[in-house]
Amino acid sequence: MRVWAVTGGLMCALLALAAVGVESSGDARRALAAVPADDLVGTAELEPAGTPPTPAEPAPRSGLADSQIEGQPGAVSLPVVQVADLGDVAGVIIPGKTTLSFISATGPTAYRSPASSGVQEVQAKYLLEQWSGSEWVIVAATDRLYGVIGAAQIGVVFNSADLRPNPVARGYWRVKWVFAWYSSGALLATTISTPDNIEAYVCITQARRCQPRAGWVETGGYLDNT
């Protein structure tokens, strides 16, 4: 596991990102107003209009920094993302019923913001993005997650990741981690972290080709190496 220390983030509206790729806090606020929170589900699926063409391969860093920051958030420890083929029965590959999944054995840890010494609430959201050939597009997202750091505590551990882009299961992918810190309802800080190291992803697929890259991972189709 690699620990990523960050010192800031984007506006808290980024926690409501869903159907489109958004990189600025202004766009995030518009997305938040347009998409009901109840529609943002952990295994959200976007069905394509047809079989997409093979996209151009993204650049290793895709033009993005490791993190985008605002305010004074605490450090964040991110888990390794495992790229897996999950069947209907745990550990069993069922022909035709395997789902490409981005999971983690543990959840991320968000540490206390230095901006407040009292009780802090931390909100989190995990986003799965696919490379379209020209930009990263969100294809799955978790619900908004909530955690509390007590006055005598140093951090909070969130749920593990489980993101599934079904029915799309071939292409280039990356996971974004979004966090926001609050004290008595007031926003202290936000951050988005996009790991750009090859160790951020581990392939454990059994039914498709999978190759980690620096900042993203590439997969083939079900029982297909292309």
JSON list of C-alpha atoms in Angstrom, two decimals, residues 12-212:
[
{"chain": "A", "resi": 12, "resn": "CYS", "atom": "CA", "xyz": [-17.26, 19.78, -1.58]},
{"chain": "A", "resi": 13, "resn": "ALA", "atom": "CA", "xyz": [-19.62, 19.70, -4.55]},
{"chain": "A", "resi": 14, "resn": "LEU", "atom": "CA", "xyz": [-17.20, 17.28, -6.21]},
{"chain": "A", "resi": 15, "resn": "LEU", "atom": "CA", "xyz": [-18.60, 14.64, -3.86]},
{"chain": "A", "resi": 16, "resn": "ALA", "atom": "CA", "xyz": [-21.68, 14.58, -6.10]},
{"chain": "A", "resi": 17, "resn": "LEU", "atom": "CA", "xyz": [-19.90, 13.89, -9.38]},
{"chain": "A", "resi": 18, "resn": "ALA", "atom": "CA", "xyz": [-21.74, 11.21, -11.34]},
{"chain": "A", "resi": 19, "resn": "ALA", "atom": "CA", "xyz": [-22.45, 10.97, -15.02]},
{"chain": "A", "resi": 20, "resn": "VAL", "atom": "CA", "xyz": [-19.81, 13.25, -16.53]},
{"chain": "A", "resi": 21, "resn": "GLY", "atom": "CA", "xyz": [-16.12, 13.96, -16.04]},
{"chain": "A", "resi": 22, "resn": "VAL", "atom": "CA", "xyz": [-15.70, 17.22, -14.11]},
{"chain": "A", "resi": 23, "resn": "GLU", "atom": "CA", "xyz": [-12.38, 18.89, -13.32]},
{"chain": "A", "resi": 24, "resn": "SER", "atom": "CA", "xyz": [-13.33, 22.32, -11.91]},
{"chain": "A", "resi": 25, "resn": "SER", "atom": "CA", "xyz": [-15.29, 23.34, -8.83]},
{"chain": "A", "resi": 26, "resn": "GLY", "atom": "CA", "xyz": [-17.63, 25.48, -10.97]},
{"chain": "A", "resi": 27, "resn": "ASP", "atom": "CA", "xyz": [-18.53, 22.51, -13.16]},
{"chain": "A", "resi": 28, "resn": "ALA", "atom": "CA", "xyz": [-18.91, 20.41, -10.03]},
{"chain": "A", "resi": 29, "resn": "ARG", "atom": "CA", "xyz": [-21.48, 22.78, -8.56]},
{"chain": "A", "resi": 30, "resn": "ARG", "atom": "CA", "xyz": [-23.49, 22.61, -11.79]},
{"chain": "A", "resi": 31, "resn": "ALA", "atom": "CA", "xyz": [-23.28, 18.81, -11.77]},
{"chain": "A", "resi": 32, "resn": "LEU", "atom": "CA", "xyz": [-24.40, 18.75, -8.14]},
{"chain": "A", "resi": 33, "resn": "ALA", "atom": "CA", "xyz": [-27.47, 20.84, -8.96]},
{"chain": "A", "resi": 34, "resn": "ALA", "atom": "CA", "xyz": [-28.36, 18.64, -11.94]},
{"chain": "A", "resi": 35, "resn": "VAL", "atom": "CA", "xyz": [-27.97, 15.17, -10.41]},
{"chain": "A", "resi": 36, "resn": "PRO", "atom": "CA", "xyz": [-30.03, 14.01, -7.38]},
{"chain": "A", "resi": 37, "resn": "ALA", "atom": "CA", "xyz": [-27.87, 12.47, -4.65]},
{"chain": "A", "resi": 38, "resn": "ASP", "atom": "CA", "xyz": [-30.06, 9.36, -4.62]},
{"chain": "A", "resi": 39, "resn": "ASP", "atom": "CA", "xyz": [-29.02, 8.66, -8.22]},
{"chain": "A", "resi": 40, "resn": "LEU", "atom": "CA", "xyz": [-25.36, 8.30, -7.27]},
{"chain": "A", "resi": 41, "resn": "VAL", "atom": "CA", "xyz": [-25.04, 4.62, -6.45]},
{"chain": "A", "resi": 42, "resn": "GLY", "atom": "CA", "xyz": [-22.03, 2.49, -5.67]},
{"chain": "A", "resi": 43, "resn": "THR", "atom": "CA", "xyz": [-22.43, 0.28, -8.71]},
{"chain": "A", "resi": 44, "resn": "ALA", "atom": "CA", "xyz": [-23.88, 2.82, -11.12]},
{"chain": "A", "resi": 45, "resn": "GLU", "atom": "CA", "xyz": [-23.95, 1.53, -14.67]},
{"chain": "A", "resi": 46, "resn": "LEU", "atom": "CA", "xyz": [-23.91, 3.52, -17.88]},
{"chain": "A", "resi": 47, "resn": "GLU", "atom": "CA", "xyz": [-24.95, 1.48, -20.90]},
{"chain": "A", "resi": 48, "resn": "PRO", "atom": "CA", "xyz": [-23.23, 2.57, -24.12]},
{"chain": "A", "resi": 49, "resn": "ALA", "atom": "CA", "xyz": [-25.22, 3.25, -27.28]},
{"chain": "A", "resi": 50, "resn": "GLY", "atom": "CA", "xyz": [-23.18, 0.62, -29.08]},
{"chain": "A", "resi": 51, "resn": "THR", "atom": "CA", "xyz": [-19.81, -1.09, -29.10]},
{"chain": "A", "resi": 52, "resn": "PRO", "atom": "CA", "xyz": [-17.29, 1.73, -28.71]},
{"chain": "A", "resi": 53, "resn": "PRO", "atom": "CA", "xyz": [-14.23, 1.91, -30.93]},
{"chain": "A", "resi": 54, "resn": "THR", "atom": "CA", "xyz": [-10.85, 1.18, -29.43]},
{"chain": "A", "resi": 55, "resn": "PRO", "atom": "CA", "xyz": [-9.76, 4.47, -27.84]},
{"chain": "A", "resi": 56, "resn": "ALA", "atom": "CA", "xyz": [-6.37, 6.06, -28.18]},
{"chain": "A", "resi": 57, "resn": "GLU", "atom": "CA", "xyz": [-4.19, 5.10, -25.25]},
{"chain": "A", "resi": 58, "resn": "PRO", "atom": "CA", "xyz": [-4.03, 7.77, -22.54]},
{"chain": "A", "resi": 59, "resn": "ALA", "atom": "CA", "xyz": [-0.79, 9.39, -21.53]},
{"chain": "A", "resi": 60, "resn": "PRO", "atom": "CA", "xyz": [0.78, 7.91, -18.37]},
{"chain": "A", "resi": 61, "resn": "ARG", "atom": "CA", "xyz": [-0.34, 10.86, -16.21]},
{"chain": "A", "resi": 62, "resn": "SER", "atom": "CA", "xyz": [-3.19, 12.01, -18.46]},
{"chain": "A", "resi": 63, "resn": "GLY", "atom": "CA", "xyz": [-2.26, 15.63, -17.83]},
{"chain": "A", "resi": 64, "resn": "LEU", "atom": "CA", "xyz": [-3.48, 15.59, -14.21]},
{"chain": "A", "resi": 65, "resn": "ALA", "atom": "CA", "xyz": [-1.58, 16.15, -11.00]},
{"chain": "A", "resi": 66, "resn": "ASP", "atom": "CA", "xyz": [-1.65, 13.58, -8.19]},
{"chain": "A", "resi": 67, "resn": "SER", "atom": "CA", "xyz": [-4.11, 15.66, -6.20]},
{"chain": "A", "resi": 68, "resn": "GLN", "atom": "CA", "xyz": [-6.33, 18.72, -6.51]},
{"chain": "A", "resi": 69, "resn": "ILE", "atom": "CA", "xyz": [-6.65, 20.66, -3.28]},
{"chain": "A", "resi": 70, "resn": "GLU", "atom": "CA", "xyz": [-8.39, 23.42, -1.37]},
{"chain": "A", "resi": 71, "resn": "GLY", "atom": "CA", "xyz": [-8.20, 24.36, 2.30]},
{"chain": "A", "resi": 72, "resn": "GLN", "atom": "CA", "xyz": [-6.34, 22.34, 4.93]},
{"chain": "A", "resi": 73, "resn": "PRO", "atom": "CA", "xyz": [-7.34, 18.69, 4.79]},
{"chain": "A", "resi": 74, "resn": "GLY", "atom": "CA", "xyz": [-5.54, 15.97, 6.65]},
{"chain": "A", "resi": 75, "resn": "ALA", "atom": "CA", "xyz": [-3.38, 13.32, 5.07]},
{"chain": "A", "resi": 76, "resn": "VAL", "atom": "CA", "xyz": [-5.08, 10.47, 3.21]},
{"chain": "A", "resi": 77, "resn": "SER", "atom": "CA", "xyz": [-3.91, 6.85, 3.01]},
{"chain": "A", "resi": 78, "resn": "LEU", "atom": "CA", "xyz": [-5.26, 5.06, -0.07]},
{"chain": "A", "resi": 79, "resn": "PRO", "atom": "CA", "xyz": [-5.61, 1.29, -0.54]},
{"chain": "A", "resi": 80, "resn": "VAL", "atom": "CA", "xyz": [-4.35, -0.62, -3.54]},
{"chain": "A", "resi": 81, "resn": "VAL", "atom": "CA", "xyz": [-7.13, -1.16, -6.09]},
{"chain": "A", "resi": 82, "resn": "GLN", "atom": "CA", "xyz": [-7.56, -4.78, -7.20]},
{"chain": "A", "resi": 83, "resn": "VAL", "atom": "CA", "xyz": [-8.93, -5.34, -10.70]},
{"chain": "A", "resi": 84, "resn": "ALA", "atom": "CA", "xyz": [-10.95, -8.55, -10.57]},
{"chain": "A", "resi": 85, "resn": "ASP", "atom": "CA", "xyz": [-13.43, -10.78, -12.40]},
{"chain": "A", "resi": 86, "resn": "LEU", "atom": "CA", "xyz": [-16.24, -11.45, -9.94]},
{"chain": "A", "resi": 87, "resn": "GLY", "atom": "CA", "xyz": [-18.90, -14.10, -10.53]},
{"chain": "A", "resi": 88, "resn": "ASP", "atom": "CA", "xyz": [-22.27, -14.72, -8.90]},
{"chain": "A", "resi": 89, "resn": "VAL", "atom": "CA", "xyz": [-20.58, -16.98, -6.35]},
{"chain": "A", "resi": 90, "resn": "ALA", "atom": "CA", "xyz": [-17.54, -15.69, -4.47]},
{"chain": "A", "resi": 91, "resn": "GLY", "atom": "CA", "xyz": [-14.35, -17.13, -5.89]},
{"chain": "A", "resi": 92, "resn": "VAL", "atom": "CA", "xyz": [-16.14, -18.93, -8.75]},
{"chain": "A", "resi": 93, "resn": "ILE", "atom": "CA", "xyz": [-15.90, -17.83, -12.38]},
{"chain": "A", "resi": 94, "resn": "ILE", "atom": "CA", "xyz": [-19.25, -18.47, -14.08]},
{"chain": "A", "resi": 95, "resn": "PRO", "atom": "CA", "xyz": [-19.16, -18.30, -17.91]},
{"chain": "A", "resi": 96, "resn": "GLY", "atom": "CA", "xyz": [-21.08, -15.28, -19.12]},
{"chain": "A", "resi": 97, "resn": "LYS", "atom": "CA", "xyz": [-21.74, -14.00, -15.59]},
{"chain": "A", "resi": 98, "resn": "THR", "atom": "CA", "xyz": [-18.42, -12.43, -14.74]},
{"chain": "A", "resi": 99, "resn": "THR", "atom": "CA", "xyz": [-18.32, -8.73, -13.89]},
{"chain": "A", "resi": 100, "resn": "LEU", "atom": "CA", "xyz": [-15.22, -6.58, -14.16]},
{"chain": "A", "resi": 101, "resn": "SER", "atom": "CA", "xyz": [-14.77, -5.09, -10.69]},
{"chain": "A", "resi": 102, "resn": "PHE", "atom": "CA", "xyz": [-12.47, -2.55, -9.06]},
{"chain": "A", "resi": 103, "resn": "ILE", "atom": "CA", "xyz": [-12.24, -3.47, -5.39]},
{"chain": "A", "resi": 104, "resn": "SER", "atom": "CA", "xyz": [-9.97, -2.98, -2.39]},
{"chain": "A", "resi": 105, "resn": "ALA", "atom": "CA", "xyz": [-9.24, -5.20, 0.59]},
{"chain": "A", "resi": 106, "resn": "THR", "atom": "CA", "xyz": [-9.46, -2.23, 2.94]},
{"chain": "A", "resi": 107, "resn": "GLY", "atom": "CA", "xyz": [-10.85, 1.27, 2.69]},
{"chain": "A", "resi": 108, "resn": "PRO", "atom": "CA", "xyz": [-8.98, 4.58, 2.61]},
{"chain": "A", "resi": 109, "resn": "THR", "atom": "CA", "xyz": [-8.08, 6.39, 5.83]},
{"chain": "A", "resi": 110, "resn": "ALA", "atom": "CA", "xyz": [-8.66, 10.13, 6.18]},
{"chain": "A", "resi": 111, "resn": "TYR", "atom": "CA", "xyz": [-6.73, 11.85, 8.95]},
{"chain": "A", "resi": 112, "resn": "ARG", "atom": "CA", "xyz": [-7.67, 14.92, 10.94]},
{"chain": "A", "resi": 113, "resn": "SER", "atom": "CA", "xyz": [-7.59, 18.33, 9.27]},
{"chain": "A", "resi": 114, "resn": "PRO", "atom": "CA", "xyz": [-5.23, 20.75, 11.04]},
{"chain": "A", "resi": 115, "resn": "ALA", "atom": "CA", "xyz": [-7.87, 23.45, 10.57]},
{"chain": "A", "resi": 116, "resn": "SER", "atom": "CA", "xyz": [-9.88, 22.30, 13.62]},
{"chain": "A", "resi": 117, "resn": "SER", "atom": "CA", "xyz": [-9.14, 20.61, 16.95]},
{"chain": "A", "resi": 118, "resn": "GLY", "atom": "CA", "xyz": [-12.65, 19.40, 17.73]},
{"chain": "A", "resi": 119, "resn": "VAL", "atom": "CA", "xyz": [-14.94, 16.77, 16.25]},
{"chain": "A", "resi": 120, "resn": "GLN", "atom": "CA", "xyz": [-14.70, 16.59, 12.47]},
{"chain": "A", "resi": 121, "resn": "GLU", "atom": "CA", "xyz": [-16.99, 15.01, 9.89]},
{"chain": "A", "resi": 122, "resn": "VAL", "atom": "CA", "xyz": [-15.36, 13.62, 6.76]},
{"chain": "A", "resi": 123, "resn": "GLN", "atom": "CA", "xyz": [-17.27, 12.80, 3.59]},
{"chain": "A", "resi": 124, "resn": "ALA", "atom": "CA", "xyz": [-15.82, 10.58, 0.87]},
{"chain": "A", "resi": 125, "resn": "LYS", "atom": "CA", "xyz": [-16.68, 9.40, -2.62]},
{"chain": "A", "resi": 126, "resn": "TYR", "atom": "CA", "xyz": [-14.87, 7.00, -4.98]},
{"chain": "A", "resi": 127, "resn": "LEU", "atom": "CA", "xyz": [-15.11, 7.53, -8.74]},
{"chain": "A", "resi": 128, "resn": "LEU", "atom": "CA", "xyz": [-14.27, 5.09, -11.55]},
{"chain": "A", "resi": 129, "resn": "GLU", "atom": "CA", "xyz": [-13.31, 6.74, -14.83]},
{"chain": "A", "resi": 130, "resn": "GLN", "atom": "CA", "xyz": [-12.83, 5.30, -18.32]},
{"chain": "A", "resi": 131, "resn": "TRP", "atom": "CA", "xyz": [-10.71, 6.85, -21.06]},
{"chain": "A", "resi": 132, "resn": "SER", "atom": "CA", "xyz": [-12.91, 7.80, -24.04]},
{"chain": "A", "resi": 133, "resn": "GLY", "atom": "CA", "xyz": [-10.06, 8.46, -26.44]},
{"chain": "A", "resi": 134, "resn": "SER", "atom": "CA", "xyz": [-9.85, 12.15, -25.58]},
{"chain": "A", "resi": 135, "resn": "GLU", "atom": "CA", "xyz": [-10.87, 12.51, -21.94]},
{"chain": "A", "resi": 136, "resn": "TRP", "atom": "CA", "xyz": [-11.65, 10.63, -18.73]},
{"chain": "A", "resi": 137, "resn": "VAL", "atom": "CA", "xyz": [-15.37, 9.97, -18.20]},
{"chain": "A", "resi": 138, "resn": "ILE", "atom": "CA", "xyz": [-17.00, 8.82, -14.95]},
{"chain": "A", "resi": 139, "resn": "VAL", "atom": "CA", "xyz": [-18.73, 5.45, -15.42]},
{"chain": "A", "resi": 140, "resn": "ALA", "atom": "CA", "xyz": [-19.35, 4.39, -11.80]},
{"chain": "A", "resi": 141, "resn": "ALA", "atom": "CA", "xyz": [-19.37, 6.05, -8.38]},
{"chain": "A", "resi": 142, "resn": "THR", "atom": "CA", "xyz": [-20.07, 5.14, -4.78]},
{"chain": "A", "resi": 143, "resn": "ASP", "atom": "CA", "xyz": [-22.72, 6.70, -2.64]},
{"chain": "A", "resi": 144, "resn": "ARG", "atom": "CA", "xyz": [-21.47, 9.57, -0.52]},
{"chain": "A", "resi": 145, "resn": "LEU", "atom": "CA", "xyz": [-19.77, 8.05, 2.53]},
{"chain": "A", "resi": 146, "resn": "TYR", "atom": "CA", "xyz": [-19.71, 9.65, 5.99]},
{"chain": "A", "resi": 147, "resn": "GLY", "atom": "CA", "xyz": [-17.23, 9.33, 8.84]},
{"chain": "A", "resi": 148, "resn": "VAL", "atom": "CA", "xyz": [-16.56, 11.11, 12.13]},
{"chain": "A", "resi": 149, "resn": "ILE", "atom": "CA", "xyz": [-13.20, 11.88, 13.73]},
{"chain": "A", "resi": 150, "resn": "GLY", "atom": "CA", "xyz": [-13.66, 12.35, 17.48]},
{"chain": "A", "resi": 151, "resn": "ALA", "atom": "CA", "xyz": [-11.87, 15.14, 19.31]},
{"chain": "A", "resi": 152, "resn": "ALA", "atom": "CA", "xyz": [-9.36, 12.62, 20.68]},
{"chain": "A", "resi": 153, "resn": "GLN", "atom": "CA", "xyz": [-9.01, 10.62, 17.45]},
{"chain": "A", "resi": 154, "resn": "ILE", "atom": "CA", "xyz": [-6.54, 11.04, 14.59]},
{"chain": "A", "resi": 155, "resn": "GLY", "atom": "CA", "xyz": [-8.53, 9.67, 11.65]},
{"chain": "A", "resi": 156, "resn": "VAL", "atom": "CA", "xyz": [-11.36, 7.57, 10.27]},
{"chain": "A", "resi": 157, "resn": "VAL", "atom": "CA", "xyz": [-11.35, 4.46, 8.05]},
{"chain": "A", "resi": 158, "resn": "PHE", "atom": "CA", "xyz": [-13.93, 4.27, 5.26]},
{"chain": "A", "resi": 159, "resn": "ASN", "atom": "CA", "xyz": [-15.51, 1.28, 3.52]},
{"chain": "A", "resi": 160, "resn": "SER", "atom": "CA", "xyz": [-13.53, -0.63, 0.93]},
{"chain": "A", "resi": 161, "resn": "ALA", "atom": "CA", "xyz": [-14.04, 0.16, -2.75]},
{"chain": "A", "resi": 162, "resn": "ASP", "atom": "CA", "xyz": [-16.38, -1.82, -5.03]},
{"chain": "A", "resi": 163, "resn": "LEU", "atom": "CA", "xyz": [-16.84, -0.18, -8.43]},
{"chain": "A", "resi": 164, "resn": "ARG", "atom": "CA", "xyz": [-18.23, -2.05, -11.45]},
{"chain": "A", "resi": 165, "resn": "PRO", "atom": "CA", "xyz": [-18.44, -0.52, -14.93]},
{"chain": "A", "resi": 166, "resn": "ASN", "atom": "CA", "xyz": [-20.72, -3.27, -16.28]},
{"chain": "A", "resi": 167, "resn": "PRO", "atom": "CA", "xyz": [-21.65, -3.66, -19.12]},
{"chain": "A", "resi": 168, "resn": "VAL", "atom": "CA", "xyz": [-18.51, -1.89, -20.36]},
{"chain": "A", "resi": 169, "resn": "ALA", "atom": "CA", "xyz": [-15.57, -4.12, -19.49]},
{"chain": "A", "resi": 170, "resn": "ARG", "atom": "CA", "xyz": [-12.73, -3.34, -21.88]},
{"chain": "A", "resi": 171, "resn": "GLY", "atom": "CA", "xyz": [-10.52, -0.27, -21.97]},
{"chain": "A", "resi": 172, "resn": "TYR", "atom": "CA", "xyz": [-8.47, 2.06, -19.80]},
{"chain": "A", "resi": 173, "resn": "TRP", "atom": "CA", "xyz": [-9.53, 2.88, -16.25]},
{"chain": "A", "resi": 174, "resn": "ARG", "atom": "CA", "xyz": [-8.54, 4.85, -13.17]},
{"chain": "A", "resi": 175, "resn": "VAL", "atom": "CA", "xyz": [-9.99, 5.52, -9.71]},
{"chain": "A", "resi": 176, "resn": "LYS", "atom": "CA", "xyz": [-10.34, 8.96, -8.13]},
{"chain": "A", "resi": 177, "resn": "TRP", "atom": "CA", "xyz": [-10.73, 9.44, -4.38]},
{"chain": "A", "resi": 178, "resn": "VAL", "atom": "CA", "xyz": [-12.65, 12.51, -3.16]},
{"chain": "A", "resi": 179, "resn": "PHE", "atom": "CA", "xyz": [-12.73, 13.74, 0.45]},
{"chain": "A", "resi": 180, "resn": "ALA", "atom": "CA", "xyz": [-14.17, 16.75, 2.30]},
{"chain": "A", "resi": 181, "resn": "TRP", "atom": "CA", "xyz": [-13.67, 17.76, 5.94]},
{"chain": "A", "resi": 182, "resn": "TYR", "atom": "CA", "xyz": [-16.27, 19.64, 8.03]},
{"chain": "A", "resi": 183, "resn": "SER", "atom": "CA", "xyz": [-16.47, 21.08, 11.55]},
{"chain": "A", "resi": 184, "resn": "SER", "atom": "CA", "xyz": [-19.89, 21.97, 12.99]},
{"chain": "A", "resi": 185, "resn": "GLY", "atom": "CA", "xyz": [-21.29, 22.01, 9.46]},
{"chain": "A", "resi": 186, "resn": "ALA", "atom": "CA", "xyz": [-18.62, 24.37, 8.10]},
{"chain": "A", "resi": 187, "resn": "LEU", "atom": "CA", "xyz": [-16.39, 23.17, 5.27]},
{"chain": "A", "resi": 188, "resn": "LEU", "atom": "CA", "xyz": [-12.72, 22.99, 6.28]},
{"chain": "A", "resi": 189, "resn": "ALA", "atom": "CA", "xyz": [-11.12, 21.50, 3.18]},
{"chain": "A", "resi": 190, "resn": "THR", "atom": "CA", "xyz": [-11.52, 19.17, 0.21]},
{"chain": "A", "resi": 191, "resn": "THR", "atom": "CA", "xyz": [-9.20, 17.04, -1.85]},
{"chain": "A", "resi": 192, "resn": "ILE", "atom": "CA", "xyz": [-9.23, 14.78, -4.89]},
{"chain": "A", "resi": 193, "resn": "SER", "atom": "CA", "xyz": [-6.41, 12.26, -5.22]},
{"chain": "A", "resi": 194, "resn": "THR", "atom": "CA", "xyz": [-5.61, 10.45, -8.47]},
{"chain": "A", "resi": 195, "resn": "PRO", "atom": "CA", "xyz": [-2.65, 8.10, -7.93]},
{"chain": "A", "resi": 196, "resn": "ASP", "atom": "CA", "xyz": [-0.21, 8.18, -10.83]},
{"chain": "A", "resi": 197, "resn": "ASN", "atom": "CA", "xyz": [2.04, 5.27, -9.80]},
{"chain": "A", "resi": 198, "resn": "ILE", "atom": "CA", "xyz": [1.88, 1.77, -11.25]},
{"chain": "A", "resi": 199, "resn": "GLU", "atom": "CA", "xyz": [1.65, 0.26, -7.74]},
{"chain": "A", "resi": 200, "resn": "ALA", "atom": "CA", "xyz": [-1.82, 1.79, -7.27]},
{"chain": "A", "resi": 201, "resn": "TYR", "atom": "CA", "xyz": [-3.42, -1.12, -9.18]},
{"chain": "A", "resi": 202, "resn": "VAL", "atom": "CA", "xyz": [-3.03, -4.90, -8.96]},
{"chain": "A", "resi": 203, "resn": "CYS", "atom": "CA", "xyz": [-4.55, -7.27, -11.52]},
{"chain": "A", "resi": 204, "resn": "ILE", "atom": "CA", "xyz": [-6.21, -10.42, -10.16]},
{"chain": "A", "resi": 205, "resn": "THR", "atom": "CA", "xyz": [-8.49, -11.07, -13.14]},
{"chain": "A", "resi": 206, "resn": "GLN", "atom": "CA", "xyz": [-9.07, -14.67, -14.22]},
{"chain": "A", "resi": 207, "resn": "ALA", "atom": "CA", "xyz": [-11.12, -14.16, -17.38]},
{"chain": "A", "resi": 208, "resn": "ARG", "atom": "CA", "xyz": [-9.55, -11.17, -19.13]},
{"chain": "A", "resi": 209, "resn": "ARG", "atom": "CA", "xyz": [-6.22, -9.52, -19.86]},
{"chain": "A", "resi": 210, "resn": "CYS", "atom": "CA", "xyz": [-5.23, -6.84, -17.35]},
{"chain": "A", "resi": 211, "resn": "GLN", "atom": "CA", "xyz": [-2.14, -4.61, -17.24]},
{"chain": "A", "resi": 212, "resn": "PRO", "atom": "CA", "xyz": [-1.39, -1.88, -14.66]}
]
